[in-house]
CSV table of C-alpha atoms and ligand atoms in Angstrom, one decimal:
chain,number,residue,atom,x,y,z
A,251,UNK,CA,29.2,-15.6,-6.2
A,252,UNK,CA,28.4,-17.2,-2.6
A,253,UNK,CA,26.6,-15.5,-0.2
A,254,UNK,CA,29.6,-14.6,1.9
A,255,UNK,CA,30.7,-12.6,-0.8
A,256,UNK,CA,27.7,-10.9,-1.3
A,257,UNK,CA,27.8,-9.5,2.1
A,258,UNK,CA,30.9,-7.4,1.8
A,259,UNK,CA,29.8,-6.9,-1.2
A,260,UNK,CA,26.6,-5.0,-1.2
A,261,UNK,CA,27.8,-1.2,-1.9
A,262,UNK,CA,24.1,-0.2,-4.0
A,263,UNK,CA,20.6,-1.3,-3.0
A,264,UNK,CA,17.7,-0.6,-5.2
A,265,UNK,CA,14.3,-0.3,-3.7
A,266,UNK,CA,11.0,-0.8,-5.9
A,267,UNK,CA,7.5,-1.2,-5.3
A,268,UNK,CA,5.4,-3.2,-7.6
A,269,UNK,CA,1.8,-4.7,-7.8
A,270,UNK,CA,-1.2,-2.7,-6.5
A,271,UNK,CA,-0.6,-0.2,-4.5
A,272,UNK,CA,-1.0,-0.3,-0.5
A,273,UNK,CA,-1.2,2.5,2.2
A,274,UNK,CA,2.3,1.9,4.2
A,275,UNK,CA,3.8,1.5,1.0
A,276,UNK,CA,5.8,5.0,1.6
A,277,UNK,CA,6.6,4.4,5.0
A,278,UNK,CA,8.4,1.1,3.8
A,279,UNK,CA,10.0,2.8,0.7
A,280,UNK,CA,11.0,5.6,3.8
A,281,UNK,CA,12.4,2.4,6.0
A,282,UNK,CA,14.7,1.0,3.1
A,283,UNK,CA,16.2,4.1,2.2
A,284,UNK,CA,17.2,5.3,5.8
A,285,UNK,CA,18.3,2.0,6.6
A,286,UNK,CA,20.6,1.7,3.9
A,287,UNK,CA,22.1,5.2,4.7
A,288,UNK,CA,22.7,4.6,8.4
A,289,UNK,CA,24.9,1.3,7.1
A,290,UNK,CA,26.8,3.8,4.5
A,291,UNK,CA,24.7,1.7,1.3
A,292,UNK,CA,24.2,4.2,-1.4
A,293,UNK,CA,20.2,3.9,-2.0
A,294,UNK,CA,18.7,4.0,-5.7
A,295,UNK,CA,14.6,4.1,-6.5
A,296,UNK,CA,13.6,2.5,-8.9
A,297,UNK,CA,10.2,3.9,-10.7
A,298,UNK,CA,7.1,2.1,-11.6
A,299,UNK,CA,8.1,-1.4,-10.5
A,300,UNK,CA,10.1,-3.9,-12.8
A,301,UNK,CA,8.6,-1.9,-16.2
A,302,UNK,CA,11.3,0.5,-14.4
A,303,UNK,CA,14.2,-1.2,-14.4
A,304,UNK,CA,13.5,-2.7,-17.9
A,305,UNK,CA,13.6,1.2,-18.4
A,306,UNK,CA,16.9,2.1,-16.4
A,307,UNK,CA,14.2,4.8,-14.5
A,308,UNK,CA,16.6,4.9,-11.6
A,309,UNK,CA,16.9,8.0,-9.1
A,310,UNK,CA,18.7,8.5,-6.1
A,311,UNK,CA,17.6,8.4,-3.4
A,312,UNK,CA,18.6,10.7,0.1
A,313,UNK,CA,17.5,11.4,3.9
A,314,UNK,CA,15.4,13.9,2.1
A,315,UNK,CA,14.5,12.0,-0.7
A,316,UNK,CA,11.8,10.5,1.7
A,317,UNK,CA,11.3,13.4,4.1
A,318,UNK,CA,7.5,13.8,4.7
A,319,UNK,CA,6.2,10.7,2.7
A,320,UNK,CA,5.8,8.4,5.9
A,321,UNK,CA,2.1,9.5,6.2
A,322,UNK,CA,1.0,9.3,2.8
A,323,UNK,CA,-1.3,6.8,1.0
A,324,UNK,CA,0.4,5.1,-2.9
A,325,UNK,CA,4.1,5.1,-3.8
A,326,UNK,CA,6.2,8.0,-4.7
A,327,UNK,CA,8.1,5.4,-6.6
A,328,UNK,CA,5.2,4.4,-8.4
A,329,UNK,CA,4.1,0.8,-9.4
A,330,UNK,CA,3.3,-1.1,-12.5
A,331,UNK,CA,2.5,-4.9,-13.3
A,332,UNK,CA,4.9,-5.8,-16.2
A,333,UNK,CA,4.2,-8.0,-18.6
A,334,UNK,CA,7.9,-7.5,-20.5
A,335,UNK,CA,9.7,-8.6,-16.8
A,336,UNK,CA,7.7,-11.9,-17.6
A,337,UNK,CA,9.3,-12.8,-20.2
A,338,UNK,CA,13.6,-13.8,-20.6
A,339,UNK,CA,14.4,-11.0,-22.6
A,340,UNK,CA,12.7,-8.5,-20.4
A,341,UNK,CA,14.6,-9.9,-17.1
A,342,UNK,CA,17.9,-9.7,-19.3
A,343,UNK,CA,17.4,-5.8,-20.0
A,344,UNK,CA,16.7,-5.1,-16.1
A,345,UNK,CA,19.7,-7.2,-15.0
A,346,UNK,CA,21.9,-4.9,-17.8
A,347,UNK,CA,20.3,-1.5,-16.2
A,348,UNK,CA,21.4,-3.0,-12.7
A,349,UNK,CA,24.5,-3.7,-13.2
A,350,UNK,CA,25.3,-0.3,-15.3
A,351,UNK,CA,23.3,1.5,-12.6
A,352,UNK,CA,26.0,-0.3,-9.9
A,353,UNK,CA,23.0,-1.9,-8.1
A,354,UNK,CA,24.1,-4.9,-6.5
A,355,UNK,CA,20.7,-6.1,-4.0
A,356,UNK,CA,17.2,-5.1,-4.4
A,357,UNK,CA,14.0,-4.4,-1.8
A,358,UNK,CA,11.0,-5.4,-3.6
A,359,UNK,CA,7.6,-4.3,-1.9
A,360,UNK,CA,4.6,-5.8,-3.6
A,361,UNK,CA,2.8,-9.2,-3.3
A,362,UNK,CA,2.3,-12.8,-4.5
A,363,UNK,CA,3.0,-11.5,-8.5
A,364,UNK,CA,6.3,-9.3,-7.8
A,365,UNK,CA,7.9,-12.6,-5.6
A,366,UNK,CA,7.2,-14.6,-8.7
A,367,UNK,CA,9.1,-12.4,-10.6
A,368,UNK,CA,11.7,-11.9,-8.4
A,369,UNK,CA,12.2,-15.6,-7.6
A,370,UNK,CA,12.8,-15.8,-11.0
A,371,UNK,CA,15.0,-13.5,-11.8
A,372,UNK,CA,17.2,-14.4,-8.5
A,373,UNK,CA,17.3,-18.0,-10.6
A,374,UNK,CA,18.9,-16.5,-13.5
A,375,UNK,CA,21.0,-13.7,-12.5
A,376,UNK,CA,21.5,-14.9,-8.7
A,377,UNK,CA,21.0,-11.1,-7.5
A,378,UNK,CA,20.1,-10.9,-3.9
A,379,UNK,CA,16.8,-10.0,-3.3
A,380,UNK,CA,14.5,-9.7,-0.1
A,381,UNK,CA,10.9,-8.7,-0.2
A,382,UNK,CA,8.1,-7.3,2.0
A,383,UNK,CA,4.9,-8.0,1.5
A,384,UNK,CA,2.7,-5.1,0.4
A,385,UNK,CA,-0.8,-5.3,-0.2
A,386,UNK,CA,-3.7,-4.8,1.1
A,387,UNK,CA,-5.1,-8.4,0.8
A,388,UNK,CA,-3.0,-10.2,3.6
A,389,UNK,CA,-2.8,-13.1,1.6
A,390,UNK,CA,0.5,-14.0,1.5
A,391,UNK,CA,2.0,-16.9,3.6
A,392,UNK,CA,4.7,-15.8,6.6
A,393,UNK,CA,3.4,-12.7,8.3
A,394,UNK,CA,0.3,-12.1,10.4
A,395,UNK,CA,-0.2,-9.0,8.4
A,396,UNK,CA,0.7,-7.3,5.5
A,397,UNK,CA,1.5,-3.6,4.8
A,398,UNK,CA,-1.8,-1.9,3.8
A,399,UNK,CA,-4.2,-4.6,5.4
A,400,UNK,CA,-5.0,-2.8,8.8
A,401,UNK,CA,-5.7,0.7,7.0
A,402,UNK,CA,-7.4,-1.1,4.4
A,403,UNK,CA,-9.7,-2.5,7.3
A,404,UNK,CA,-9.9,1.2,9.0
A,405,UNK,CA,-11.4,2.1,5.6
A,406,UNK,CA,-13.9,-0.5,5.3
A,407,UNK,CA,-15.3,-0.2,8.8
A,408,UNK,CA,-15.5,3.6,8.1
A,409,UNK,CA,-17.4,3.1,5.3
A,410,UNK,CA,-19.8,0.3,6.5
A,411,UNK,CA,-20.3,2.3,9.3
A,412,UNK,CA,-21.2,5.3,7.6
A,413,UNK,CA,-23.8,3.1,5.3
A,414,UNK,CA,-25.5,1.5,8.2
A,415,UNK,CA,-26.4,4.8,9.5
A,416,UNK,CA,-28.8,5.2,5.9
A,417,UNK,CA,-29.5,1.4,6.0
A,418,UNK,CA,-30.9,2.0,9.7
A,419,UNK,CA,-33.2,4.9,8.7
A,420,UNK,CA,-34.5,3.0,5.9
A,421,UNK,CA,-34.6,-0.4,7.2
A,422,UNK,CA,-32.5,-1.6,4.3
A,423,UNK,CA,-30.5,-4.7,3.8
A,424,UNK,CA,-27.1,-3.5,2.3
A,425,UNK,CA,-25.0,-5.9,-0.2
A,426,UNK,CA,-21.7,-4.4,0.5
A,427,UNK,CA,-18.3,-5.8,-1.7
A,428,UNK,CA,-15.3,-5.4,-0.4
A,429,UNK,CA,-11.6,-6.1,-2.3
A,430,UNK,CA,-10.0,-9.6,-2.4
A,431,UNK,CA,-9.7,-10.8,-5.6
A,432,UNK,CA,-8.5,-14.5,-4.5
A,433,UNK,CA,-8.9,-13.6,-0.5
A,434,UNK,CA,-11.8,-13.1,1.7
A,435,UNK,CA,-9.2,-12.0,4.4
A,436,UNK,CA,-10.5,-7.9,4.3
A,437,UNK,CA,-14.0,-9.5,4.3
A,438,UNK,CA,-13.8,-11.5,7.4
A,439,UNK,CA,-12.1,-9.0,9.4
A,440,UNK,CA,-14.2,-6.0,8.3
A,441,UNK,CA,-17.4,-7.6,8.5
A,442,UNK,CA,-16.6,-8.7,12.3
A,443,UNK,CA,-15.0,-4.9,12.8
A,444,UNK,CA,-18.4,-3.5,11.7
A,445,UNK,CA,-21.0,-6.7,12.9
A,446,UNK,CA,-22.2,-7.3,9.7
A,447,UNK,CA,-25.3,-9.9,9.7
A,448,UNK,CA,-23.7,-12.2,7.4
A,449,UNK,CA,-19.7,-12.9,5.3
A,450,UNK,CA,-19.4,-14.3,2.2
A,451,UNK,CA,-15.8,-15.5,1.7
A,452,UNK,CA,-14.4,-18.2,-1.1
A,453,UNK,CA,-11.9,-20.0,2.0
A,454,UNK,CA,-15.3,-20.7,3.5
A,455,UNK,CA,-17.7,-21.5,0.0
A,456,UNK,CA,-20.4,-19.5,1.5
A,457,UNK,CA,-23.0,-19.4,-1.3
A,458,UNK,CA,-25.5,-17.4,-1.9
A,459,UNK,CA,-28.1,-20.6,-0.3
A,460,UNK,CA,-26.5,-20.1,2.9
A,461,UNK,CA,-27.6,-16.2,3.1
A,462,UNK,CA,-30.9,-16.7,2.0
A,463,UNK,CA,-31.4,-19.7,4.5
A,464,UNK,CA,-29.8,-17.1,7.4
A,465,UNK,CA,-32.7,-14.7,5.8
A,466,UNK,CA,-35.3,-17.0,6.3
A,467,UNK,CA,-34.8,-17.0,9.3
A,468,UNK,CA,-35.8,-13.3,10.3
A,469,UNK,CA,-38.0,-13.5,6.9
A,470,UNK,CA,-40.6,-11.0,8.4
A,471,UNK,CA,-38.1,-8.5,10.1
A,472,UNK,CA,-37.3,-5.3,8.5
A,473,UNK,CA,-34.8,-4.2,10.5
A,474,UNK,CA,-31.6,-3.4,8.5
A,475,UNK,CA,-29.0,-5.5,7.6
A,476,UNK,CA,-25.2,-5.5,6.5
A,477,UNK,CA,-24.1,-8.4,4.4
A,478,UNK,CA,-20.2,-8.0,3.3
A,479,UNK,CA,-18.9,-10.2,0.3
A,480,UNK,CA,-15.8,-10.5,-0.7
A,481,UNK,CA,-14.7,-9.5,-4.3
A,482,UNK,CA,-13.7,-13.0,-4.9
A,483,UNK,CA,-16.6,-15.2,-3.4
A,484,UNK,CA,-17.7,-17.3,-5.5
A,485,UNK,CA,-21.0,-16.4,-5.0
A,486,UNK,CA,-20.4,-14.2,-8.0
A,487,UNK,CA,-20.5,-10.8,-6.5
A,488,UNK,CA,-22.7,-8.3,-4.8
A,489,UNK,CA,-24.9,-7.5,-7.7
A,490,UNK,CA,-25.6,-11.3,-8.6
A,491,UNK,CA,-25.7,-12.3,-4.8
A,492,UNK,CA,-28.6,-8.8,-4.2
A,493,UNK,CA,-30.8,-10.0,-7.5
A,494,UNK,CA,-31.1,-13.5,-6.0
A,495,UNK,CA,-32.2,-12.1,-2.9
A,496,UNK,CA,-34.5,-9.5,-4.3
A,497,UNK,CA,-36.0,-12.7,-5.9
A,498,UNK,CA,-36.7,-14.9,-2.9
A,499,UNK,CA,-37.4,-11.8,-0.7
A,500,UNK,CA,-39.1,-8.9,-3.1
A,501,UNK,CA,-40.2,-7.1,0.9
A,502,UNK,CA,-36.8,-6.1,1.6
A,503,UNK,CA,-35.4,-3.4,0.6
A,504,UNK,CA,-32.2,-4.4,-0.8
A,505,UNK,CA,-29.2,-2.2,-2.2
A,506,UNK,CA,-25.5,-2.7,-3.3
A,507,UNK,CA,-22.7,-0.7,-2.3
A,508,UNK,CA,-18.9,-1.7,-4.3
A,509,UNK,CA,-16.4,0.0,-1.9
A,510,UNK,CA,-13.7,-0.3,-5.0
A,511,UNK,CA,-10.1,1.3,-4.6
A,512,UNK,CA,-11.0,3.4,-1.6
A,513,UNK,CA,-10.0,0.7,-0.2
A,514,UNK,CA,-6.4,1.2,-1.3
A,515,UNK,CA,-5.8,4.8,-0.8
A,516,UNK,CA,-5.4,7.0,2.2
A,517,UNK,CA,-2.9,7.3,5.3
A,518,UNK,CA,-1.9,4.6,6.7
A,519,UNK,CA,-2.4,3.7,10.1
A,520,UNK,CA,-0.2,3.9,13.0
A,521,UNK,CA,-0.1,0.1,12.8
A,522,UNK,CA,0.9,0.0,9.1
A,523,UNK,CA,3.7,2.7,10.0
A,524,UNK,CA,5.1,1.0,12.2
A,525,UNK,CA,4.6,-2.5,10.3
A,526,UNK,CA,6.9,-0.9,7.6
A,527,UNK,CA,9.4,0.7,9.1
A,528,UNK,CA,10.1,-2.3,11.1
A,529,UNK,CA,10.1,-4.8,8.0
A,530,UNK,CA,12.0,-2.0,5.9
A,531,UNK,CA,15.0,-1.7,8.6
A,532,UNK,CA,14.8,-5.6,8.8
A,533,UNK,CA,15.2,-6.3,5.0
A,534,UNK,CA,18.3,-4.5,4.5
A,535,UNK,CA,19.5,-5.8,7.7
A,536,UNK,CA,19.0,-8.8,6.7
A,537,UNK,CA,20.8,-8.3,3.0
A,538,UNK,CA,23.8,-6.9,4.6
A,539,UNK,CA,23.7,-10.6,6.5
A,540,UNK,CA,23.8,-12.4,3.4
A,541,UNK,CA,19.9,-13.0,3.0
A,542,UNK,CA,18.4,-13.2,-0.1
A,543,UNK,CA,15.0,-14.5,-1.6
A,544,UNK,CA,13.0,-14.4,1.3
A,545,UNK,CA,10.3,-12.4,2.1
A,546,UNK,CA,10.4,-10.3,5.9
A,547,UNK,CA,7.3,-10.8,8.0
A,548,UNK,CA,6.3,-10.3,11.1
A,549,UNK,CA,4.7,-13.6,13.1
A,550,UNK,CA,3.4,-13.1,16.7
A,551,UNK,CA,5.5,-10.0,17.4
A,552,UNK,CA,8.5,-11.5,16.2
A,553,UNK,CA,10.9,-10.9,12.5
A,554,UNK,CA,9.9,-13.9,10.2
A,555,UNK,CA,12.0,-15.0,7.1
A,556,UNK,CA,10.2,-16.7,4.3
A,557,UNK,CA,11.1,-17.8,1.1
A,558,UNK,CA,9.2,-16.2,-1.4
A,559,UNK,CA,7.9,-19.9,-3.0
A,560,UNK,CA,6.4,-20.2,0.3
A,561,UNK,CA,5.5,-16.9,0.8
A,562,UNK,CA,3.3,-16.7,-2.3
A,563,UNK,CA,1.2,-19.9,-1.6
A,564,UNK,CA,-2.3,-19.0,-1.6
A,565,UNK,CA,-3.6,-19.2,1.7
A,566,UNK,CA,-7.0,-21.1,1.4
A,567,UNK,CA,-7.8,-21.8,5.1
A,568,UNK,CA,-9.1,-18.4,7.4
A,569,UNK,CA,-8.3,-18.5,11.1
A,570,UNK,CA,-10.9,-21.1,12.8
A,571,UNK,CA,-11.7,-19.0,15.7
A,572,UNK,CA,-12.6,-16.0,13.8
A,573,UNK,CA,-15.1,-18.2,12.0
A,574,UNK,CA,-16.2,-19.2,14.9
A,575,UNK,CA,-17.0,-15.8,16.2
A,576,UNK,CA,-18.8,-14.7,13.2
A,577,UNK,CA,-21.2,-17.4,13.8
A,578,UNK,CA,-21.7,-16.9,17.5
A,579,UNK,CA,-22.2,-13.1,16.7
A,580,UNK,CA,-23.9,-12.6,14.0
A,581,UNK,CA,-27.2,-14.9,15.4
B,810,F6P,O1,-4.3,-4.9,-4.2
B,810,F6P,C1,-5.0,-6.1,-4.3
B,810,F6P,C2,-6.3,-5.9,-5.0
B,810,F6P,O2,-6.8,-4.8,-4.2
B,810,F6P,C3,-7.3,-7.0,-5.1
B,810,F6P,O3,-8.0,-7.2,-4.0
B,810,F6P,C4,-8.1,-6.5,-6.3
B,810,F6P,O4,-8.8,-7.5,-6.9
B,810,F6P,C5,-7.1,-5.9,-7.2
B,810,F6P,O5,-6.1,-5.4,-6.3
B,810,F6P,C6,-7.5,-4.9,-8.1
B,810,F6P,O6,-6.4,-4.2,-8.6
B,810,F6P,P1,-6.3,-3.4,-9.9
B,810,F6P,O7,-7.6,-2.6,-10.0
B,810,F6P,O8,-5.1,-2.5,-9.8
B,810,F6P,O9,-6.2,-4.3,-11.0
C-alpha cells in the first residue's frame, strides 16, 4: 500500500509508550489521543509497550480517557522493554493483534530501543509509524530536547542544591551520579544548572586524572565541593571515581550521593508539557499527511522530521560552547 493510500486510510491509531519511563510521558499520551479525536480517528492505548501488543492489551481510549493525567509523572499506559518484539515471531503476533484490533497507524513514545523496533517492524509489515522521543536522556538525534529531559534537570538541580547546603556545613566534597547510561547530556546541563566544581562525561573522556589534577590545584582548601558524574563515564562511577580520590586526598572529606530514578519521576515541567503536547498534536498530524517512520522533534523552535535510523544514532559530541562555559566557570 503507498503512502497516498495510507492517508485516507488511517481510521484507528494506536498510541504506546515503551522504554523507561519519562515525566511528559502523560501529557504526550494526552496530545495523541485528543488529536486523533479532533480529526474523527478512533484512538486505542496500547498497555506496557510492544509486550502489549504481543498481548492484544488494547483499551480505548476517550476525551476522558486522559482527563487529569497532563500533570503527572510515568505512563498510565505503562511501559515495558520486550524481549519477544525482538524477535520475528514476536513482531508477527503484534501485527495479528493490530490488524484484529482495526489499528491501522501507531504513536510510539520511547527512545533509541523502541525506534529500533519500530523501524523494524515498519520493514516487515509496512505499518505507518511516527515516534516521539521520550526519555529523559536527550540523546537522541533531531530534537533539541526530549520529553522528560528538562524535568529530569529541575530534579537534579533540586537535589544538588539541597546536598550542597550539608556539603557547605561540613566542608565536604560530594561525588554526586546522575543518569545517563550512554549520555552525559543530564550531567553537563545539571552540573552547570547547580555550578558544580567539576563534570565527568564519556563525550568528553574526562577521567578520573583530570579531577584529581583540578584537585591539586585547591589541595589545601576545605571548602566544599560538588563533582557530578555521569552514570555512564567511563571513569567507572561515583563510588570508584570517590575511593581514588580519598586515596590521593585522605584530608577531604569526601561522600557519594547516587540520585537513581528520582530522576525519572515526578511532574513534569511546564516546558515538558508543552514539549509534548506540541510533538503529540504534530505526530498525528503528520500521519494523517502520509508520514511514517520518522521521529517528531522540535529544532530551534521549529517541528523537525527524522527518520528514526537517524534519530537513534548516538550522539557522541556535547555542544562546544557549553564545554566551554564549564571550564570558564568552574575555575
Ligand atoms: O531512561 C533512561 C535511563 O534513565 C538511563 O539513563 C538509565 O541508565 C536507565 O534508564 C536505567 O533504566 P532502568 O532502571 O529502567 O533499566
Amino acid at each position: 500500500m503507498g503512502i497516498d493510500n495510507y492517508m485516507s486510510s488511517i481510521k484507528k491509531i494506536g498510541v504506546f509508550t515503551s522504554g523507561g519511563d519519562a515525566p511528559g510521558m502523560n501529557a504526550a499520551i494526552r496530545a495523541v489521543v485528543r488529536t486523533g479525536l479532533y480529526y474523527d480517528l478512533e484512538v486505542a492505548g496500547i498497555m506496557r509497550g510492544y509486550e502489549g501488543m504481543i498481548a492484544g492489551d488494547f483499551i480505548p481510549m476517550e476525551r476522558k480517557s486522559v482527563g487529569n493525567i497532563i500533570q503527572r509523572g510515568g505512563t498510565i499506559l505503562k511501559t515495558a522493554r520486550s524481549d519477544e518484539f525482538r524477535t520475528k515471531e514476536g513482531r508477527q503476533k503484534a501485527y495479528e493483534q493490530l490488524k484484529k484490533n482495526n489499528v491501522d497507524a501507531l504513536v510510539a513514545i520511547g527512545g533509541d530501543g523502541t525506534f529500533t523496533g519500530a523501524s523494524i517492524f515498519i520493514e516487515e509489515f509496512n505499518i505507518p509509524i511516527m515516534g516521539l522521543p521520550g526519555t529523559i536522556d536527550n540523546d537522541l538525534v533531531g530534537t533539541d530536547f526530549t520529553i522528560g529531559y528538562d524535568t529530569a534537570l529541575n530534579t537534579v538541580i533540586d537535589a544538588v542544591d539541597k546536598i550542597r547546603d550539608t556539603a557547605e556545613s561540613h566542608d565536604r566534597l560530594f561525588i554526586i551520579e546522575v543518569m545517563g547510561r550512554d549520555s552525559g547530556l543530564i550531567a553537563l546541563r545539571s552540573g552547570i544548572g547547580s555550578g558544580a566544581a567539576f563534570i565527568m562525561i564519556p563525550e568528553m573522556k574526562t577521567d578520573v586524572n583530570s579531577l584529581l589534577r583540578r584537585l591539586e590545584t585547591g589541595r589545601q582548601s576545605k571548602a566544599s565541593k560538588i563533582i557530578i558524574v555521569a552514570e555512564g563515564d567511563d571513569a567507572g562511577g561515583a563510588f570508584h571515581v570517590a575511593k581514588v580520590v580519598k586515596e590521593k586526598f585522605p584530608h577531604l572529606d569526601t561522600r557519594v550521593s547516587v540520585l537513581g530514578h528520582i530522576q525519572r519521576g515526578g511532574a513534569p515541567s511546564c516546558t515538558d508539557r508543552v514539549l509534548s503536547s506540541r510533538l503529540g498534536v504534530s505526530a498525528v498530524e503528520s500521519l494523517r499527511e502520509g508520514r511514517m517512520g520518522e521521529m517528531v522533534g522540535i529544532i530551534n523552535g521549529e517541528i523537525h522530521y527524522t527518520p528514526f535510523k537517524n534519530a537513534i544514532k548516538h550522539i557522541s559530541e556535547v555542544n562546544p560552547n557549553l564545554w566551554k562555559i564549564v571550564q570558564i566557570l568552574s575555575v
